[in-house]
Coordinates of C-alpha atoms and ligand atoms in Angstrom, one line a residue:
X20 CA 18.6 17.2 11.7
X21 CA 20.4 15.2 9.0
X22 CA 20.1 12.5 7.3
X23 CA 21.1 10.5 3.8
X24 CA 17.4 9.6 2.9
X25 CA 14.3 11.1 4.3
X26 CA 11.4 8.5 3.8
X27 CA 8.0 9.8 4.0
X28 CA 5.3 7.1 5.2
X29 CA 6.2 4.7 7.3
X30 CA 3.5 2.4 5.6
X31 CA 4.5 -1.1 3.9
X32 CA 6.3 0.6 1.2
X33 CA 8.0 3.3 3.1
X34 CA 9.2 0.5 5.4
X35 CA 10.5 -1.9 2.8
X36 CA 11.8 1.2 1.3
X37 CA 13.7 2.4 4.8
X38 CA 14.9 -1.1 5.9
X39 CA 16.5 -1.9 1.8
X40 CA 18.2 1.2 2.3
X41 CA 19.9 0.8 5.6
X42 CA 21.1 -2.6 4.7
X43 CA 23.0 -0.8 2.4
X44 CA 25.1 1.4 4.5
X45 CA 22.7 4.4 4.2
X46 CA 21.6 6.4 7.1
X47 CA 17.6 6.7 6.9
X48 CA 15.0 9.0 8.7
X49 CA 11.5 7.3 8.4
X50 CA 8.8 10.1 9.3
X51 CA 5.2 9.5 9.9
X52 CA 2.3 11.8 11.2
X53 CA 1.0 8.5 13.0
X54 CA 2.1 7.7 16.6
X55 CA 3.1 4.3 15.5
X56 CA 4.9 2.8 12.7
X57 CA 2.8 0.4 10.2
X58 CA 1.0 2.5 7.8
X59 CA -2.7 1.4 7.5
X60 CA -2.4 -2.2 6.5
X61 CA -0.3 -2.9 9.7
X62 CA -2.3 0.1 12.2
X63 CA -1.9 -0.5 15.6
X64 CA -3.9 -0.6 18.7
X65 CA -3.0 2.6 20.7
X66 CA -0.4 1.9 23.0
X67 CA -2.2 3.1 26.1
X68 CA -5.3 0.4 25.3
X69 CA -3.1 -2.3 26.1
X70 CA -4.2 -5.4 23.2
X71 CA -3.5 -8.2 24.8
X72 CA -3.5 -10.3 21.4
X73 CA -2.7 -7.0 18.7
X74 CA -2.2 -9.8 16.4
X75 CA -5.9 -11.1 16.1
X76 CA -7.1 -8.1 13.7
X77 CA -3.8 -8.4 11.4
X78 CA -3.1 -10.9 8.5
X79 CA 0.5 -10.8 7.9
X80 CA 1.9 -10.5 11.5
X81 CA 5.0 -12.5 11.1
X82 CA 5.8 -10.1 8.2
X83 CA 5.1 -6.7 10.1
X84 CA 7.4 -8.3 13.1
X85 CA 10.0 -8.8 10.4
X86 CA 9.9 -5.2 9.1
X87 CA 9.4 -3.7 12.9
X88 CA 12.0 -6.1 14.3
X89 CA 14.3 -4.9 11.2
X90 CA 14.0 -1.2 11.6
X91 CA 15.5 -1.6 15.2
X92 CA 18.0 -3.8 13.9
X93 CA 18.8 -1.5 11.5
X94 CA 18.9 1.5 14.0
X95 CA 16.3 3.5 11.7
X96 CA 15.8 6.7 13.2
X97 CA 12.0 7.2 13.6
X98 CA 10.2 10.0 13.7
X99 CA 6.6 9.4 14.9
X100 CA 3.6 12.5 15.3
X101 CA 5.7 14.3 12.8
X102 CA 3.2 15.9 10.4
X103 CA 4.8 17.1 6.8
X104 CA 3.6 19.8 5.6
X105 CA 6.0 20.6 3.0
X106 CA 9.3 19.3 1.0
X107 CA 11.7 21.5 -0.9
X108 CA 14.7 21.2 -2.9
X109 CA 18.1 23.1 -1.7
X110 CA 21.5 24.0 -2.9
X111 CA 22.8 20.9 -0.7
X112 CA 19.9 18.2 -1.1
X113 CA 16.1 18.5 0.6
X114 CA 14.1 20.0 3.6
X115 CA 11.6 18.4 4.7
X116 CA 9.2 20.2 6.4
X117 CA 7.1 18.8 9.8
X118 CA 4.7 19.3 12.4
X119 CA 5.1 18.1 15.9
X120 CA 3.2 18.2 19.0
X121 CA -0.5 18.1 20.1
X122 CA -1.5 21.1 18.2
X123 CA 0.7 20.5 15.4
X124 CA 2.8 23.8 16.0
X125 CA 6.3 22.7 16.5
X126 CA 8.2 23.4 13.3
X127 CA 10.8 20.3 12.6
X128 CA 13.4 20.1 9.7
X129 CA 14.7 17.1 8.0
X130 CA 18.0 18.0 5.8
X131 CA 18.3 14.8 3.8
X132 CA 20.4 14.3 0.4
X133 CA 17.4 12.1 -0.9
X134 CA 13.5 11.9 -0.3
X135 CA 11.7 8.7 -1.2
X136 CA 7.8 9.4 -0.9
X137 CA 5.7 6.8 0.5
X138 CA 2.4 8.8 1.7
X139 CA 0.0 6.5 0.6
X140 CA -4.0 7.4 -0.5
X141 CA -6.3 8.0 0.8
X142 CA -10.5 7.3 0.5
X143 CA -12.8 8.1 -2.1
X144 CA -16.5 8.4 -0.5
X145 CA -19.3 9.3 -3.0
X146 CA -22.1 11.2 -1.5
X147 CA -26.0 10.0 -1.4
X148 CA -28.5 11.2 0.6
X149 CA -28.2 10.7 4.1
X150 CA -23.9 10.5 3.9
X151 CA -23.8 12.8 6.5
X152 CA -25.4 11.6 9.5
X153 CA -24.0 10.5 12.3
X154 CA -23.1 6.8 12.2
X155 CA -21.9 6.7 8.6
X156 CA -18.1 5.6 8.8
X157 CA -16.0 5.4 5.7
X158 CA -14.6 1.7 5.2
X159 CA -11.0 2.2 6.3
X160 CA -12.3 4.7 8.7
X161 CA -14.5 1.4 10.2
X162 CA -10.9 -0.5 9.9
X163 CA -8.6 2.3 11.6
X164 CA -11.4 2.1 14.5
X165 CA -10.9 -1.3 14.5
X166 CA -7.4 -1.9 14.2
X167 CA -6.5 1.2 16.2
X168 CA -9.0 1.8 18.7
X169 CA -10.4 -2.1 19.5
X170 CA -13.7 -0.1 19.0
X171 CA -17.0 -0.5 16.3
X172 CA -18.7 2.1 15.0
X173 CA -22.0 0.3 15.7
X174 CA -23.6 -3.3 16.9
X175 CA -25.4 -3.8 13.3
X176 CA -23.1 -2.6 10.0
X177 CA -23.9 -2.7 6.6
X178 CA -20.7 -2.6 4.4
X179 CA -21.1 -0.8 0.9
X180 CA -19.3 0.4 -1.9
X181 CA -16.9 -0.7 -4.3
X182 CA -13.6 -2.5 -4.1
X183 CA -11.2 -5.2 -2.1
X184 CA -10.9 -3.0 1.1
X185 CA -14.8 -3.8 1.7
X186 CA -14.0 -7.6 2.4
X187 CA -11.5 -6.9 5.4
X188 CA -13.7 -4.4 6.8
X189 CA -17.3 -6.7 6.3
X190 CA -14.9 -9.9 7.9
X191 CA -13.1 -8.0 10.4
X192 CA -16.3 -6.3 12.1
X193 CA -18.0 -9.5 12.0
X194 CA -14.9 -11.3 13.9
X195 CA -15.2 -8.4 16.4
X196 CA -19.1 -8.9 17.5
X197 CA -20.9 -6.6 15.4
X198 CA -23.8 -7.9 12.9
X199 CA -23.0 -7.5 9.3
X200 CA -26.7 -6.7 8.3
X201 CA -24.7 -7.1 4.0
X202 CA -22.0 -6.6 2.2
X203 CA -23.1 -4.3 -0.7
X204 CA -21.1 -4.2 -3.4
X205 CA -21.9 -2.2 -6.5
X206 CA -19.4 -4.5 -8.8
X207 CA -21.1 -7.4 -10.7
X208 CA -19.5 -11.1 -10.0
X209 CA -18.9 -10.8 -13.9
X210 CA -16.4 -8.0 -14.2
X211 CA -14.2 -9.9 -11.9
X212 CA -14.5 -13.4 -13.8
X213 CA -13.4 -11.1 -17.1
X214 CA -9.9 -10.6 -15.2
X215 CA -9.4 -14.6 -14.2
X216 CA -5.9 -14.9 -15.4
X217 CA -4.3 -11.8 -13.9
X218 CA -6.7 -12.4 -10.8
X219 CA -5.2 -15.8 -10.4
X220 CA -2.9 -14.9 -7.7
X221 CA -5.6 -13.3 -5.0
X222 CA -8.0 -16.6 -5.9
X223 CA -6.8 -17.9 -2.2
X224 CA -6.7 -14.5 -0.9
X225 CA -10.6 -14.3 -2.3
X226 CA -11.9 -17.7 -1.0
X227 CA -10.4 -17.0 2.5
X228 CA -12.9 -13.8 2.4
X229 CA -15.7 -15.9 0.9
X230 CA -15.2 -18.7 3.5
X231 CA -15.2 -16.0 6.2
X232 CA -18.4 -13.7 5.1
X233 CA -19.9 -17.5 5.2
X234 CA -19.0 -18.5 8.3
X235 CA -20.3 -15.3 10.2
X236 CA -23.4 -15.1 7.6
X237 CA -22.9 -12.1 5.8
X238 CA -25.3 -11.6 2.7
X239 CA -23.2 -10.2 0.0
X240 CA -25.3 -8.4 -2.5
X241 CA -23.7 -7.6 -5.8
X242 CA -24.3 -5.2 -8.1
X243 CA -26.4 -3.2 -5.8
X244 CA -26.0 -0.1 -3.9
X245 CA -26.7 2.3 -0.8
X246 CA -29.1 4.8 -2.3
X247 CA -30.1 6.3 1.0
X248 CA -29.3 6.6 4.8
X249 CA -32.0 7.3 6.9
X250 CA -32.4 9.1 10.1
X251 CA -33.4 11.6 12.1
X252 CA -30.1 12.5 14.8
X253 CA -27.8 9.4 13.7
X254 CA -28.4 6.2 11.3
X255 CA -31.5 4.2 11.7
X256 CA -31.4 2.4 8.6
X257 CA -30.3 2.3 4.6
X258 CA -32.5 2.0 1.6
X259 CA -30.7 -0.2 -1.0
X260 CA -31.1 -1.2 -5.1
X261 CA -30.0 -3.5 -7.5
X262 CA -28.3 -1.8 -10.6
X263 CA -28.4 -2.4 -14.1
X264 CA -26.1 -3.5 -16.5
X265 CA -25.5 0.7 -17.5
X266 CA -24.7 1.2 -13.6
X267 CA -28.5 2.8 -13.2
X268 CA -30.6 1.9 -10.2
X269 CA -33.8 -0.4 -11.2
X270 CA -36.8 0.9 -10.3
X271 CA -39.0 -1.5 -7.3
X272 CA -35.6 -3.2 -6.6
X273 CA -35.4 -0.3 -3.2
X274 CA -35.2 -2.2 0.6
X275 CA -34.5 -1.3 3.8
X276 CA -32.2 -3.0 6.1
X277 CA -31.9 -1.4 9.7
X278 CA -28.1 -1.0 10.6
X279 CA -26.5 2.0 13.1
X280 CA -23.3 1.7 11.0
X281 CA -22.6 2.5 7.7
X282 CA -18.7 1.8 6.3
X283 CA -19.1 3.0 3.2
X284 CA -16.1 3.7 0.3
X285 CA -15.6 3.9 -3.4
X286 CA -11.6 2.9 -4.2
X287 CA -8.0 4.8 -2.9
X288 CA -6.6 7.7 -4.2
X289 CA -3.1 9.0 -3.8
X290 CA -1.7 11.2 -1.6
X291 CA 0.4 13.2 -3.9
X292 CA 0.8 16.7 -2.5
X293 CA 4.3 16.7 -1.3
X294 CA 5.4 15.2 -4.8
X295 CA 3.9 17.9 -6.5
X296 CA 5.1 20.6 -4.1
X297 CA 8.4 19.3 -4.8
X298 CA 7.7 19.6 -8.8
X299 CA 7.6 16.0 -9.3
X300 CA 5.4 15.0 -12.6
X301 CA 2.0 13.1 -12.0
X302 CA 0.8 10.5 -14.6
X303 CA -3.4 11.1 -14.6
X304 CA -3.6 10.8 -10.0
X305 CA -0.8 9.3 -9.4
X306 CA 3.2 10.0 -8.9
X307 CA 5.0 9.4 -12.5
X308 CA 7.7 7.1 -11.7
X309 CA 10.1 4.9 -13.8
X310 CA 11.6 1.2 -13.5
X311 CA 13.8 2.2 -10.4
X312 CA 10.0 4.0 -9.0
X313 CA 12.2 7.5 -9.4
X314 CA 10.1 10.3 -9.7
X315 CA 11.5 12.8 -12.6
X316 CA 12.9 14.8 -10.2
X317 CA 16.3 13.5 -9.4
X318 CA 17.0 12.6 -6.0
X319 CA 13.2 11.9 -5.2
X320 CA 12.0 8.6 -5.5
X321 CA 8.2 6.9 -4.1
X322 CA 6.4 3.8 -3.8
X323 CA 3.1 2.2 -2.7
X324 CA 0.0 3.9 -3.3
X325 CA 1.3 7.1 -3.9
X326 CA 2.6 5.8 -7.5
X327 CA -1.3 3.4 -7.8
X328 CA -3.1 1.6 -5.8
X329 CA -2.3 -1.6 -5.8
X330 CA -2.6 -2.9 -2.1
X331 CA 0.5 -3.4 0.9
X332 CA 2.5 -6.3 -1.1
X333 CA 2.8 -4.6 -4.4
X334 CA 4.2 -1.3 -1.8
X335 CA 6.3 -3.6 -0.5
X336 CA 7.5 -4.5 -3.5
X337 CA 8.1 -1.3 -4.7
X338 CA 9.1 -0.2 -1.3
X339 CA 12.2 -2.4 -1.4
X340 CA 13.0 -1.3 -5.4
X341 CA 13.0 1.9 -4.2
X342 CA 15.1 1.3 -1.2
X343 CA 17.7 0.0 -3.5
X344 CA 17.7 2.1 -6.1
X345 CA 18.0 4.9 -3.7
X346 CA 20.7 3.4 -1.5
X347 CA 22.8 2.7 -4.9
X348 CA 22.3 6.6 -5.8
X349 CA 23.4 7.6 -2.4
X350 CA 26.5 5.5 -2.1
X351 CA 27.3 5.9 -6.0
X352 CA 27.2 1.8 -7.0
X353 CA 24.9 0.4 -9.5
X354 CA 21.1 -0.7 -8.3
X355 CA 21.3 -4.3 -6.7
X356 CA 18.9 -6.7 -8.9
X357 CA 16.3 -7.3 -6.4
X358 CA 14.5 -10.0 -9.2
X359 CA 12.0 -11.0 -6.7
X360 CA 10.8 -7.8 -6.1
X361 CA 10.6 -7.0 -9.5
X362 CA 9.1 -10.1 -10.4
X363 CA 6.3 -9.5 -7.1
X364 CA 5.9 -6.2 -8.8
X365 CA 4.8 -7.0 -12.1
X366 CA 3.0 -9.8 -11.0
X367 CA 0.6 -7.1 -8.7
X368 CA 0.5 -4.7 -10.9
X369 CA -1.0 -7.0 -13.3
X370 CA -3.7 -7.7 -10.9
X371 CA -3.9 -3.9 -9.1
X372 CA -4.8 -3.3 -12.9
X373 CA -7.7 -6.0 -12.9
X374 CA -8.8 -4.8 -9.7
X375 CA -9.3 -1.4 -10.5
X376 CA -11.4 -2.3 -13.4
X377 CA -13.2 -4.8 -11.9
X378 CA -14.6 -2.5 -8.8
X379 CA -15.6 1.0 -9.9
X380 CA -18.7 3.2 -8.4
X381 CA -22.0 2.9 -10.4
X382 CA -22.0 4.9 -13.5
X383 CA -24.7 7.0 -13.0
X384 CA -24.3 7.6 -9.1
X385 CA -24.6 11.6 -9.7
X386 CA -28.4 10.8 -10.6
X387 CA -28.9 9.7 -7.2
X388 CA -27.3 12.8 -5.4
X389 CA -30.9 15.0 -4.3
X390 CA -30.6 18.7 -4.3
X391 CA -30.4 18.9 -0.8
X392 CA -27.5 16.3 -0.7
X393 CA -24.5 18.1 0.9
X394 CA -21.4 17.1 -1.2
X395 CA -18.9 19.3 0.6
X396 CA -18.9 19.0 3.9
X397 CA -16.1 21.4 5.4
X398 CA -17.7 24.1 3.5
X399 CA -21.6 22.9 3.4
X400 CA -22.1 22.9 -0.5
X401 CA -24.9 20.8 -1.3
X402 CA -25.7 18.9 -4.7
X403 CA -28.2 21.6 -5.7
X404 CA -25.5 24.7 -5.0
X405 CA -22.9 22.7 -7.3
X406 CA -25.6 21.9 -10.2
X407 CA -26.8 25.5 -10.0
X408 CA -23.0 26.7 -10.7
X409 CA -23.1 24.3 -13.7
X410 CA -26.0 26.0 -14.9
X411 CA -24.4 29.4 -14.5
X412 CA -21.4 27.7 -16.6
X413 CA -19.0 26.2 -14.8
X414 CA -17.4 22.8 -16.2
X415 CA -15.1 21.8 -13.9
X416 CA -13.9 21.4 -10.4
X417 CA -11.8 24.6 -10.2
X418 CA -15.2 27.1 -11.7
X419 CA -17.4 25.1 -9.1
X420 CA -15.0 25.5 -5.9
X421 CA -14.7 29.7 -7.1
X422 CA -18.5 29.8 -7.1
X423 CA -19.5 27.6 -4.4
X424 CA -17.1 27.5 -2.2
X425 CA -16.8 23.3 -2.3
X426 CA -13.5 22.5 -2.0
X427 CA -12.2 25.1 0.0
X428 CA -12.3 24.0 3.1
X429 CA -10.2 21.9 6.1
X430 CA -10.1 18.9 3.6
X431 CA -9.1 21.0 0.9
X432 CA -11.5 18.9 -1.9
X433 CA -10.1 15.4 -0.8
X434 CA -13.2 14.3 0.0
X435 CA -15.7 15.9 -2.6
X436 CA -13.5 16.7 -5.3
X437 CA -14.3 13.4 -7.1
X438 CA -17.8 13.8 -6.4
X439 CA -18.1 17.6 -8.0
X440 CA -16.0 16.2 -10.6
X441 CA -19.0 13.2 -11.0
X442 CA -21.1 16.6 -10.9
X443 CA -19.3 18.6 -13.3
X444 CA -19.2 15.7 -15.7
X445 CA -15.3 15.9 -16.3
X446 CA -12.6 13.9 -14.9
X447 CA -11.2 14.7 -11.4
X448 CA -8.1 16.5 -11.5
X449 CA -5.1 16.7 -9.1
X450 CA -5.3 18.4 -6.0
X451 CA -2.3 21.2 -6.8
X452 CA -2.1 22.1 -2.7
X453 CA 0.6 24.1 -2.0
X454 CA 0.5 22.3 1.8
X455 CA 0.0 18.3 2.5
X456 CA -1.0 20.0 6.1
X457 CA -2.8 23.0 7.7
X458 CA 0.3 24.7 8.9
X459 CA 0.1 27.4 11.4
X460 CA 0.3 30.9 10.2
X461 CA 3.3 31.6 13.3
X462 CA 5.0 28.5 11.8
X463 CA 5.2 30.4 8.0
X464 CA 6.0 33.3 10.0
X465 CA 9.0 32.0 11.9
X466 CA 10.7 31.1 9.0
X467 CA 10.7 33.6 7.1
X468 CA 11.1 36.8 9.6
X469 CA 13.1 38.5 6.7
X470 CA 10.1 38.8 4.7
X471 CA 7.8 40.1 7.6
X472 CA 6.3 44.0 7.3
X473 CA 8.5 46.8 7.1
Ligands
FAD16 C1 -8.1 4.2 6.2 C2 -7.5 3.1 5.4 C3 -7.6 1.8 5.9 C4 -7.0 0.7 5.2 N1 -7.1 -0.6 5.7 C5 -6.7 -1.6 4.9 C6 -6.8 -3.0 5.4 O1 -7.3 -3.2 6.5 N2 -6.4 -4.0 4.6 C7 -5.9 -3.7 3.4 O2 -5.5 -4.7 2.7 N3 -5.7 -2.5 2.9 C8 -6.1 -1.4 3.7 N4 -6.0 -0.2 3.2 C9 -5.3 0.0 1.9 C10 -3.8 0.2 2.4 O3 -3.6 1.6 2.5 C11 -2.7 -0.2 1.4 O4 -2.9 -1.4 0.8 C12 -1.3 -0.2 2.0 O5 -1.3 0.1 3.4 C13 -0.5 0.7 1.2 O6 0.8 0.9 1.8 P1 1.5 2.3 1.6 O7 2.8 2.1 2.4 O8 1.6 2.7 0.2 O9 0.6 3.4 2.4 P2 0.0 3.5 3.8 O10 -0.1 2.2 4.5 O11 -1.2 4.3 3.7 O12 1.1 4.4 4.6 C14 1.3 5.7 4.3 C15 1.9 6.4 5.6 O13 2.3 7.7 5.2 C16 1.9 8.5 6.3 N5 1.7 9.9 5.7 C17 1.0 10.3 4.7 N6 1.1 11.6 4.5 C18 1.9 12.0 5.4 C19 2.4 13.3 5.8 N7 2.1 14.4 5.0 N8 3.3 13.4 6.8 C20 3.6 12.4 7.6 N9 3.2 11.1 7.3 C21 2.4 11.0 6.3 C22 0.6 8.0 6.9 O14 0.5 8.3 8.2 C23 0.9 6.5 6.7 O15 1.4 5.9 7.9 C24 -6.5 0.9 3.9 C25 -6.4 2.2 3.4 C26 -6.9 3.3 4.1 C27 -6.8 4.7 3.6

């Protein structure tokens, strides 16, 4: 099929980004590998549960109406359960590559004269003893179960980690029944205070969560963490500490608390695969992008947490600049001012920036990784395998995947890259995945028969 502009994501950004652009006379094709628009800020219950009130687990509503309401309006052509694999440049524009169907084995192509990226992140999970076992959730996972499936991933949670997303997940499974047993945060109340001025903005935002945790009597304890899940077949219970002022556990501080959940998650990353298989330039994680968010490669554009995480009002911020700035590129006018936008931009990057230096994982969290920890799960590498590699050498994430095998599984390193990266001591590098997706090898096949055996 064609299309003028292919927009990845159907997220807050990539629907800011879809609806600015069809305003502006430009035909758009908004594909998502979820069965419903929204993205995971705005998740939906499935359709077949039938939520009577979907509204009760959302902030926002009237806002996702407006942007649902606006892509019928508009007459966006959606493309739900459509998995991209891959996004190329050609003579005339861009294919973009997708996956339909319940196995994920119907090749689709998207011919579009533009792509705007809007993919998202994804969670960073640091491993600890005890990660594994059955009843251990990752924090949006806990959310997407929520929001999604009306279901909890146990009756009594503890919520720990680092970060914003924590306070929606601790309020939301308390709302829903389930006893918050704490909310362990590994930040210290001061690191926040140091940001005041740019935090100014998310104070309401902040004391709504505060009043909230207080009215279902969550204890919040900061600068502490989860230094073990205990077990035998699924979760019985977690062993947590108070940290130091270095980031180190303190010796004696150790309690249990019985819980048969664990939501537990360290920050976002981006999803930036399909940028980089299209050749666009990252900046450290993230997408490289200038003041219009185009990417250097002309005629691709992104927003949200692709380019930084920065939460769904700074994507759909940049969402709608993109939007624009695309649309104006298509049609060959100049970039409508959209001064709001711009201003809401600034304004949250400012605090996305506070945010992400107030919350960050303990600073020694490798020393609390046993031997027998397993850090990659797809391919069962455990702590010990990965320091043994670093004895035999290897410095960084690439030397430990060749020797151990971690990272070369289903996941392809997105969920223990950062942690063999904590290992190896270095920073953690960019994925370089030739595929966002698996993609079937009959799929490959198909499309190129010319290059088949002779
Ligand atoms: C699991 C999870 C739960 C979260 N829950 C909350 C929450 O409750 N509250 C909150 O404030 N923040 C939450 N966040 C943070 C939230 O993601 C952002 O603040 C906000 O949704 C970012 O908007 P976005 O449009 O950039 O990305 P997203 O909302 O993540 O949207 C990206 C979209 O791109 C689609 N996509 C990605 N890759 C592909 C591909 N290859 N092919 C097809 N489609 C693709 C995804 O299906 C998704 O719909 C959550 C994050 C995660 C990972």
């Amino acid at each position: 099929m064609r299309t003028d502009l292919a927009v990845v994501g159907a997220g807050p950004a990539g629907l800011a980004a879809a609806l600015a652009a069809c305003a502006r006379g430009v035909r758009v094709t908004l594909v998502d590998a979820a069965a419903q628009p929204g993205g995971q800020y705005y998740r939906q219950p499935a359709a077949g549960l039938g939520a009577a009130r979907p509204e009760a687990l959302h902030h926002r509503w009237r806002t996702w109406k407006r942007l649902r309401d606006g892509l019928a309006a508009h007459a966006v052509h959606v493309l739900t359960d459509h998995h991209v694999w891959s996004a190329e440049r050609t003579p005339d524009g861009f294919t973009v590559h997708a996956l339909l169907g319940p196995e994920q084995d119907q090749p689709v192509e998207v011919r579009a004269r533009a792509v705007l990226l809007a993919t998202g992140g994804y969670e960073k999970v640091l491993p600890f003893p005890g990660w594994t076992l059955p009843g251990v959730v990752t924090a949006g996972g806990a959310q997407a179960m929520l929001k999604g499936g009306l279901a909890v991933p146990g009756r009594r949670a503890v919520v720990a980690g680092t970060g914003p997303l924590l306070l929606p997940v601790a309020t939301g499974l308390a709302a829903a029944g389930v006893e918050v047993a704490a909310l362990v945060e590994s930040a210290g109340p001061g690191r926040l205070a140091r940001h005041g001025r740019a935090l100014a903005g998310k104070l309401p935002e902040g004391a709504g969560y505060a009043a909230r945790l207080l009215r279902h009597r969550v204890p919040v304890l900061t600068r502490h963490t989860v230094v073990r899940a205990h077990g035998d077949d699924r979760l019985t219970g977690v062993t947590v500490a108070s940290l130091d002022a270095e980031g180190r556990v303190r010796p004696g501080t150790e309690r249990h608390l019985d819980c048969d959940a664990l939501a537990v998650g360290h920050g976002m990353l981006p999803h930036t695969d399909l940028a980089e298989s299209l050749g666009c330039r990252l900046d450290g994680l993230t997408v490289a992008i200038d003041p219009e968010q185009r990417t250097d490669v002309p005629g691709v554009w992104a927003a949200g947490e692709a380019t930084g995480v920065g939460g769904a009002d700074l994507a759909l911020a940049e969402g709608h600049i993109a939007g624009c700035s695309a649309a104006a590129h298509l049609r060959g006018t100049a970039p409508g001012p959209a001064p709001a936008a711009l201003k809401a931009r600034a304004k949250l990057r400012r605090s996305a920036a506070a945010l992400d230096s107030a919350y960050a994982p303990p600073a020694h969290w490798p020393e609390q990784i046993t031997d027998d920890t397993v850090v990659c799960r797809c391919e069962e590498v455990t702590a010990g395998a990965v320091r043994e590699a670093l004895d035999l050498g290897a410095g960084d994430e690439r030397t430990v995947k060749l020797l151990t095998r971690a990272g070369m599984g289903w996941c392809q390193g997105r969920m223990c890259g950062t942690a063999v990266a904590g290992l190896a001591g270095c920073p953690p590098a960019p994925g370089k995945r030739p595929f966002a997706r698996p993609v079937p090898l009959g799929v490959l096949a198909r499309q190129h028969p010319q290059e088949g055996p002779s």
